[in-house]
């Protein structure tokens, strides 16, 4: 549906490209998420797809047609912004049909699409309200409805939920995703929020500094992170990455590695257990500095054998773990991730 081929963006000739050779194929009907820290280039890519930002290099193909030099209108897509961009002096209905009017769509068609869209986003009773009379979530639904009536097969969304409070954000995630499925449209969704990416994306592309780090399903990114950047981006708390396995071995920690002994070992906090599950689980003596109970989980912060790195583990259950003393933690061997000295995955056993 949308192909990016070695897409590049240079804003300032004196500076490096901010988007470096991004190549990906976005499939029809896919919910495709672009995620990464602030400044990694997500919005720039989205704006190049939309036609709001000139493309410096590479190709943008939509439905088989090269779109680099075509104006936004010719690209068969619609965009939803973070700030909704509603007209304050127009009612909900007027906001939704504004684009259809401008394109001189027949009024019977307009009315039909309007009532369908209002029903879809659950705002039928709000058709004659003004944006100021709506909650943040309702405004965002109006913006969605406006995109839907346009009939576009592709909707681009730039952090559409970031102005909403946490509870609403969560319910809107499911609403948007359900709507996308129902309509069968292709969505390209930008967010900096790992949870949003993981819960909404059919596939997720993670960017850092204008470079694609990995593209995959949420489970692939979690279970087989291509490098330490991806490994640390997804999952809370972050994956523990222990450097130089030899150092650990010298201190009596029984980590064995099938790889270069200088390799780094990654352990997700949630991999730890208080009791062994398998005969060959890795046992580590862990100095518990603090233990914090957060609802159904207990978070442990501490160190191993006097090494400086603070590690975090997450044990499920509400437990009274003693602090300021050693406890034994068990890590299944298949939960270990290995990275080379550049941070690239050597292997993740246990998928
Ligand atoms: P993200 O959406 O991931 O936060 P952006 O695409 O907004 O990232 O920005 C990527 C990089 O491009 C950043 O370094 C940013 O400072 C730079 N940038 C964005 N827009 C412009 C612009 N109009 N002119 C110059 N540099 C820009």
Short mmCIF file of C-alpha atoms and ligand atoms in Angstrom, two decimals:
data_model
loop_
_atom_site.label_atom_id
_atom_site.label_comp_id
_atom_site.label_asym_id
_atom_site.label_seq_id
_atom_site.Cartn_x
_atom_site.Cartn_y
_atom_site.Cartn_z
CA UNK A 1 0.00 0.00 0.00
CA UNK A 2 2.78 2.39 0.96
CA UNK A 3 6.38 1.70 0.01
CA UNK A 4 9.25 3.74 1.31
CA UNK A 5 12.41 3.07 -0.66
CA UNK A 6 15.60 4.44 0.83
CA UNK A 7 13.72 7.51 1.90
CA UNK A 8 15.93 10.40 2.99
CA UNK A 9 15.42 13.82 4.43
CA UNK A 10 17.90 16.65 4.75
CA UNK A 11 16.50 19.86 6.28
CA UNK A 12 19.72 21.79 6.33
CA UNK A 13 22.42 21.16 3.72
CA UNK A 14 25.07 21.92 6.34
CA UNK A 15 23.85 19.07 8.48
CA UNK A 16 23.45 15.32 8.29
CA UNK A 17 20.30 13.75 6.95
CA UNK A 18 17.66 13.42 9.67
CA UNK A 19 16.10 10.45 7.85
CA UNK A 20 18.62 7.94 6.59
CA UNK A 21 17.61 5.38 3.97
CA UNK A 22 14.33 4.24 5.46
CA UNK A 23 12.91 1.29 3.53
CA UNK A 24 9.67 -0.43 4.41
CA UNK A 25 6.53 -1.87 2.80
CA UNK A 26 3.32 -1.05 4.61
CA UNK A 27 0.59 -3.55 3.76
CA UNK A 28 -3.06 -2.84 2.91
CA UNK A 29 -5.23 -2.89 6.03
CA UNK A 30 -2.21 -2.83 8.30
CA UNK A 31 -1.97 -0.83 11.51
CA UNK A 32 1.62 0.29 11.18
CA UNK A 33 3.27 2.13 14.07
CA UNK A 34 6.39 4.28 13.89
CA UNK A 35 7.88 4.66 17.36
CA UNK A 36 11.05 6.18 18.76
CA UNK A 37 12.29 8.86 21.11
CA UNK A 38 11.62 12.52 20.48
CA UNK A 39 13.66 13.79 17.53
CA UNK A 40 14.16 10.34 15.99
CA UNK A 41 12.37 11.40 12.79
CA UNK A 42 8.88 9.90 13.08
CA UNK A 43 6.93 13.05 12.23
CA UNK A 44 9.27 13.88 9.38
CA UNK A 45 8.58 10.50 7.74
CA UNK A 46 4.83 10.88 8.27
CA UNK A 47 4.88 14.39 6.82
CA UNK A 48 6.83 13.18 3.79
CA UNK A 49 4.20 10.48 3.22
CA UNK A 50 1.45 13.11 3.58
CA UNK A 51 3.12 15.49 1.15
CA UNK A 52 3.61 18.20 3.77
CA UNK A 53 7.38 17.98 3.59
CA UNK A 54 9.51 17.61 0.44
CA UNK A 55 11.39 14.31 0.05
CA UNK A 56 15.15 14.71 -0.31
CA UNK A 57 15.96 11.24 -1.61
CA UNK A 58 14.48 7.84 -2.30
CA UNK A 59 10.96 6.96 -3.43
CA UNK A 60 7.51 7.12 -1.93
CA UNK A 61 5.11 4.75 -3.66
CA UNK A 62 1.44 4.65 -2.74
CA UNK A 63 -0.77 1.97 -4.32
CA UNK A 64 1.88 1.38 -6.96
CA UNK A 65 2.32 5.01 -7.96
CA UNK A 66 5.36 7.18 -7.26
CA UNK A 67 4.11 10.09 -5.19
CA UNK A 68 7.27 12.08 -4.41
CA UNK A 69 6.23 15.13 -6.35
CA UNK A 70 2.45 14.95 -6.13
CA UNK A 71 0.53 17.35 -3.87
CA UNK A 72 -1.14 16.03 -0.68
CA UNK A 73 -4.58 15.96 -2.32
CA UNK A 74 -3.42 13.49 -4.96
CA UNK A 75 -2.18 10.95 -2.39
CA UNK A 76 -5.54 9.43 -1.35
CA UNK A 77 -4.87 9.85 2.32
CA UNK A 78 -6.08 11.73 5.34
CA UNK A 79 -4.26 12.89 8.46
CA UNK A 80 -5.19 13.18 12.14
CA UNK A 81 -3.09 15.51 14.27
CA UNK A 82 -2.25 15.70 17.93
CA UNK A 83 -4.10 18.99 18.39
CA UNK A 84 -7.21 17.79 16.47
CA UNK A 85 -7.20 20.93 14.25
CA UNK A 86 -10.96 21.43 14.54
CA UNK A 87 -12.61 24.68 13.50
CA UNK A 88 -13.87 26.27 16.74
CA UNK A 89 -16.72 28.18 15.06
CA UNK A 90 -18.15 25.10 13.35
CA UNK A 91 -20.33 22.41 14.88
CA UNK A 92 -19.26 18.80 15.03
CA UNK A 93 -21.20 18.05 11.84
CA UNK A 94 -19.79 21.02 10.00
CA UNK A 95 -16.27 20.09 11.04
CA UNK A 96 -16.76 16.55 9.83
CA UNK A 97 -18.26 17.43 6.45
CA UNK A 98 -16.08 20.47 5.76
CA UNK A 99 -13.75 18.58 3.44
CA UNK A 100 -16.65 16.91 1.61
CA UNK A 101 -18.28 20.31 0.99
CA UNK A 102 -15.01 21.70 -0.32
CA UNK A 103 -14.84 18.79 -2.74
CA UNK A 104 -18.48 19.37 -3.74
CA UNK A 105 -19.59 15.87 -2.79
CA UNK A 106 -23.38 15.51 -3.31
CA UNK A 107 -25.31 16.51 -0.19
CA UNK A 108 -27.17 13.21 0.14
CA UNK A 109 -23.79 11.43 0.16
CA UNK A 110 -22.46 13.91 2.68
CA UNK A 111 -25.38 13.27 5.01
CA UNK A 112 -25.06 9.53 4.72
CA UNK A 113 -21.32 9.55 5.41
CA UNK A 114 -21.79 11.99 8.26
CA UNK A 115 -24.38 9.87 10.03
CA UNK A 116 -22.30 6.71 9.50
CA UNK A 117 -19.19 8.40 10.85
CA UNK A 118 -20.98 9.90 13.86
CA UNK A 119 -22.39 6.50 14.71
CA UNK A 120 -18.97 4.86 14.32
CA UNK A 121 -17.29 7.21 16.76
CA UNK A 122 -20.28 7.30 19.11
CA UNK A 123 -21.10 11.00 18.69
CA UNK A 124 -24.53 10.89 17.09
CA UNK A 125 -25.99 12.94 19.94
CA UNK A 126 -23.30 15.58 19.67
CA UNK A 127 -23.74 16.57 16.04
CA UNK A 128 -24.74 20.15 16.80
CA UNK A 129 -22.26 20.90 19.56
CA UNK A 130 -19.22 23.12 19.14
CA UNK A 131 -15.70 21.81 19.87
CA UNK A 132 -15.51 23.88 23.10
CA UNK A 133 -18.51 21.92 24.40
CA UNK A 134 -16.72 18.59 24.02
CA UNK A 135 -14.18 16.72 26.12
CA UNK A 136 -10.69 16.07 24.76
CA UNK A 137 -11.61 12.51 23.85
CA UNK A 138 -14.75 13.60 22.04
CA UNK A 139 -12.78 16.20 20.06
CA UNK A 140 -10.31 13.56 19.04
CA UNK A 141 -13.22 11.38 17.88
CA UNK A 142 -14.50 14.25 15.75
CA UNK A 143 -11.07 14.48 14.15
CA UNK A 144 -11.21 10.74 13.49
CA UNK A 145 -14.70 11.00 12.03
CA UNK A 146 -13.51 13.75 9.71
CA UNK A 147 -10.78 11.46 8.44
CA UNK A 148 -13.20 8.58 8.03
CA UNK A 149 -15.76 10.49 5.95
CA UNK A 150 -13.06 11.55 3.55
CA UNK A 151 -13.20 7.97 2.29
CA UNK A 152 -9.40 7.78 2.33
CA UNK A 153 -8.01 4.27 2.42
CA UNK A 154 -4.97 5.48 4.32
CA UNK A 155 -5.08 7.51 7.51
CA UNK A 156 -1.92 8.99 8.97
CA UNK A 157 -1.98 9.75 12.69
CA UNK A 158 0.61 11.87 14.48
CA UNK A 159 0.50 11.27 18.25
CA UNK A 160 -3.30 11.57 18.21
CA UNK A 161 -3.73 10.59 21.86
CA UNK A 162 -0.96 12.51 23.54
CA UNK A 163 -3.21 15.36 24.72
CA UNK A 164 -5.58 13.02 26.53
CA UNK A 165 -5.43 11.89 30.14
CA UNK A 166 -4.11 8.43 30.86
CA UNK A 167 -7.45 6.69 31.29
CA UNK A 168 -8.98 8.12 28.14
CA UNK A 169 -5.81 7.42 26.18
CA UNK A 170 -6.14 3.77 27.07
CA UNK A 171 -9.77 3.44 25.99
CA UNK A 172 -9.14 5.45 22.80
CA UNK A 173 -6.35 3.03 21.84
CA UNK A 174 -8.87 0.24 21.63
CA UNK A 175 -11.48 2.42 19.94
CA UNK A 176 -9.10 3.50 17.18
CA UNK A 177 -7.83 0.01 16.64
CA UNK A 178 -11.38 -1.44 16.52
CA UNK A 179 -12.43 1.27 14.07
CA UNK A 180 -9.44 0.61 11.84
CA UNK A 181 -10.28 -3.11 11.75
CA UNK A 182 -13.93 -2.45 11.02
CA UNK A 183 -13.15 -0.09 8.15
CA UNK A 184 -10.25 -2.16 6.84
CA UNK A 185 -8.20 0.98 6.30
CA UNK A 186 -4.42 1.29 6.42
CA UNK A 187 -3.19 3.36 9.36
CA UNK A 188 0.29 4.77 9.83
CA UNK A 189 0.53 5.83 13.44
CA UNK A 190 3.29 7.87 15.08
CA UNK A 191 3.94 7.70 18.81
CA UNK A 192 6.81 7.95 21.28
CA UNK A 193 4.92 5.70 23.68
CA UNK A 194 6.12 2.11 23.79
CA UNK A 195 2.86 0.84 25.27
CA UNK A 196 0.81 2.48 22.55
CA UNK A 197 3.09 0.96 19.92
CA UNK A 198 2.90 -2.51 21.48
CA UNK A 199 -0.86 -2.54 22.02
CA UNK A 200 -1.92 -0.99 18.71
CA UNK A 201 0.59 -2.00 16.08
CA UNK A 202 0.18 -5.00 13.78
CA UNK A 203 3.80 -4.17 13.03
CA UNK A 204 6.05 -1.61 14.61
CA UNK A 205 9.03 0.22 13.14
CA UNK A 206 11.40 1.59 15.74
CA UNK A 207 13.62 4.53 14.82
CA UNK A 208 16.60 6.12 16.45
CA UNK A 209 18.33 9.13 15.00
CA UNK A 210 16.65 8.74 11.61
CA UNK A 211 17.75 5.12 11.26
CA UNK A 212 15.42 2.12 11.38
CA UNK A 213 16.46 -0.13 14.26
CA UNK A 214 13.96 -2.91 13.66
CA UNK A 215 10.61 -3.64 12.03
CA UNK A 216 8.43 -6.42 13.37
CA UNK A 217 5.38 -7.51 15.29
CA UNK A 218 5.25 -6.35 18.91
CA UNK A 219 6.19 -9.84 20.11
CA UNK A 220 9.17 -10.04 17.74
CA UNK A 221 10.49 -6.74 19.04
CA UNK A 222 10.05 -7.84 22.62
CA UNK A 223 11.39 -11.36 22.28
CA UNK A 224 14.04 -10.86 19.61
CA UNK A 225 15.27 -7.29 19.91
CA UNK A 226 17.83 -6.63 17.17
CA UNK A 227 20.03 -4.54 19.42
CA UNK A 228 20.30 -3.09 22.91
CA UNK A 229 18.48 0.09 21.87
CA UNK A 230 15.37 -1.87 20.93
CA UNK A 231 15.81 -4.17 23.93
CA UNK A 232 15.81 -1.21 26.31
CA UNK A 233 13.06 0.73 24.53
CA UNK A 234 10.38 -1.91 25.02
CA UNK A 235 9.46 -3.27 28.43
CA UNK A 236 9.20 -1.63 31.82
CA UNK A 237 11.39 -1.63 33.72
CA UNK A 238 14.07 -1.74 31.05
CA UNK A 239 15.96 -4.90 30.19
CA UNK A 240 19.09 -5.30 32.33
CA UNK A 241 22.12 -5.41 30.07
CA UNK A 242 25.19 -6.84 31.75
CA UNK A 243 28.43 -5.99 30.05
CA UNK A 244 31.42 -8.29 29.67
CA UNK A 245 30.32 -11.71 30.70
CA UNK A 246 33.90 -12.61 31.68
CA UNK A 247 33.83 -10.05 34.46
CA UNK A 248 30.74 -11.65 35.87
CA UNK A 249 32.16 -15.12 35.59
CA UNK A 250 35.28 -14.00 37.40
CA UNK A 251 33.07 -12.91 40.23
CA UNK A 252 31.45 -16.27 40.47
CA UNK A 253 28.23 -15.53 38.61
CA UNK A 254 27.45 -18.63 36.61
CA UNK A 255 26.56 -16.99 33.32
CA UNK A 256 27.83 -19.09 30.47
CA UNK A 257 27.67 -17.88 26.94
CA UNK A 258 27.94 -19.72 23.67
CA UNK A 259 29.43 -16.52 22.26
CA UNK A 260 32.42 -14.26 22.66
CA UNK A 261 32.99 -13.99 26.40
CA UNK A 262 33.03 -10.22 26.04
CA UNK A 263 29.46 -10.35 24.83
CA UNK A 264 26.77 -8.56 26.77
CA UNK A 265 23.94 -10.44 28.37
CA UNK A 266 20.40 -9.08 28.55
CA UNK A 267 17.90 -10.17 31.17
CA UNK A 268 14.39 -8.81 31.28
CA UNK A 269 13.36 -7.80 34.80
CA UNK A 270 10.32 -10.06 34.61
CA UNK A 271 12.44 -13.15 33.88
CA UNK A 272 13.49 -13.48 37.52
CA UNK A 273 11.90 -16.03 39.88
CA UNK A 274 12.26 -16.61 43.60
CA UNK A 275 12.14 -20.37 43.08
CA UNK A 276 13.76 -22.44 40.36
CA UNK A 277 11.53 -23.72 37.59
CA UNK A 278 14.09 -25.73 35.65
CA UNK A 279 17.09 -27.70 36.84
CA UNK A 280 19.48 -25.54 34.85
CA UNK A 281 18.08 -22.13 35.82
CA UNK A 282 20.81 -19.58 36.39
CA UNK A 283 21.02 -18.79 40.11
CA UNK A 284 22.29 -15.37 41.08
CA UNK A 285 22.95 -13.99 44.51
CA UNK A 286 21.26 -10.62 44.41
CA UNK A 287 21.74 -7.88 46.97
CA UNK A 288 18.32 -6.30 47.44
CA UNK A 289 18.71 -2.58 48.01
CA UNK A 290 15.01 -1.81 47.82
CA UNK A 291 11.84 -3.78 47.23
CA UNK A 292 8.77 -1.87 46.10
CA UNK A 293 5.33 -3.34 45.84
CA UNK A 294 3.34 -2.01 42.92
CA UNK A 295 -0.05 -3.64 42.94
CA UNK A 296 0.34 -7.20 41.78
CA UNK A 297 4.10 -7.02 41.32
CA UNK A 298 7.19 -6.50 43.42
CA UNK A 299 10.06 -4.47 42.00
CA UNK A 300 13.56 -5.22 43.25
CA UNK A 301 16.53 -2.89 42.84
CA UNK A 302 19.98 -4.05 43.75
CA UNK A 303 23.35 -5.39 42.68
CA UNK A 304 25.19 -8.64 42.15
CA UNK A 305 28.36 -9.51 44.00
CA UNK A 306 29.39 -5.97 44.69
CA UNK A 307 29.36 -4.88 41.06
CA UNK A 308 28.31 -1.30 40.49
CA UNK A 309 25.51 -1.72 37.97
CA UNK A 310 22.09 -1.47 39.52
CA UNK A 311 19.80 -4.16 38.24
CA UNK A 312 16.04 -4.29 38.39
CA UNK A 313 13.85 -7.32 38.66
CA UNK A 314 10.11 -7.67 38.69
CA UNK A 315 8.57 -10.57 40.54
CA UNK A 316 4.90 -11.23 40.09
CA UNK A 317 2.94 -11.28 43.32
CA UNK A 318 2.78 -9.01 46.32
CA UNK A 319 5.77 -10.26 48.27
CA UNK A 320 7.60 -9.40 51.43
CA UNK A 321 11.12 -9.58 50.09
CA UNK A 322 13.72 -8.73 52.74
CA UNK A 323 15.91 -5.76 51.86
CA UNK A 324 19.61 -5.05 52.55
CA UNK A 325 20.50 -8.68 52.24
CA UNK A 326 21.25 -11.31 49.62
CA UNK A 327 18.52 -13.43 48.08
CA UNK A 328 18.82 -16.02 45.36
CA UNK A 329 17.08 -15.25 42.10
CA UNK A 330 16.57 -17.82 39.36
CA UNK A 331 16.67 -16.92 35.69
CA UNK A 332 15.65 -19.47 33.06
CA UNK A 333 18.50 -19.95 30.57
CA UNK A 334 16.15 -19.40 27.67
CA UNK A 335 15.39 -15.90 28.93
CA UNK A 336 18.94 -14.69 28.27
CA UNK A 337 19.65 -12.34 25.36
CA UNK A 338 23.15 -11.91 23.96
CA UNK A 339 24.57 -8.83 22.24
CA UNK A 340 27.95 -8.15 20.68
CA UNK A 341 30.08 -5.22 21.76
CA UNK A 342 28.27 -2.92 19.31
CA UNK A 343 25.00 -3.85 20.92
CA UNK A 344 23.74 -6.01 18.06
CA UNK A 345 21.86 -9.19 18.85
CA UNK A 346 23.90 -12.37 18.81
CA UNK A 347 20.92 -14.54 19.66
CA UNK A 348 18.00 -14.65 21.96
CA UNK A 349 17.41 -18.16 23.09
CA UNK A 350 13.98 -19.13 24.27
CA UNK A 351 11.48 -17.90 21.78
P1 LIG B 1 10.08 13.03 16.03
O1 LIG B 1 8.77 13.15 15.32
O2 LIG B 1 10.58 11.63 16.12
O3 LIG B 1 10.08 13.73 17.35
P2 LIG B 1 11.02 14.87 14.01
O4 LIG B 1 10.71 14.21 12.72
O5 LIG B 1 10.11 15.94 14.47
O6 LIG B 1 11.19 13.77 15.14
O7 LIG B 1 12.49 15.47 13.93
C1 LIG B 1 13.60 14.74 13.45
C2 LIG B 1 14.81 15.65 13.40
O8 LIG B 1 14.61 16.66 12.41
C3 LIG B 1 15.08 16.38 14.70
O9 LIG B 1 16.47 16.45 14.86
C4 LIG B 1 14.50 17.75 14.45
O10 LIG B 1 15.18 18.73 15.20
C5 LIG B 1 14.73 17.94 12.97
N1 LIG B 1 13.68 18.81 12.36
C6 LIG B 1 12.35 18.59 12.37
N2 LIG B 1 11.69 19.53 11.66
C7 LIG B 1 12.62 20.39 11.21
C8 LIG B 1 12.59 21.59 10.41
N3 LIG B 1 11.43 22.07 9.95
N4 LIG B 1 13.77 22.17 10.13
C9 LIG B 1 14.95 21.67 10.58
N5 LIG B 1 15.05 20.56 11.32
C10 LIG B 1 13.91 19.92 11.65
#
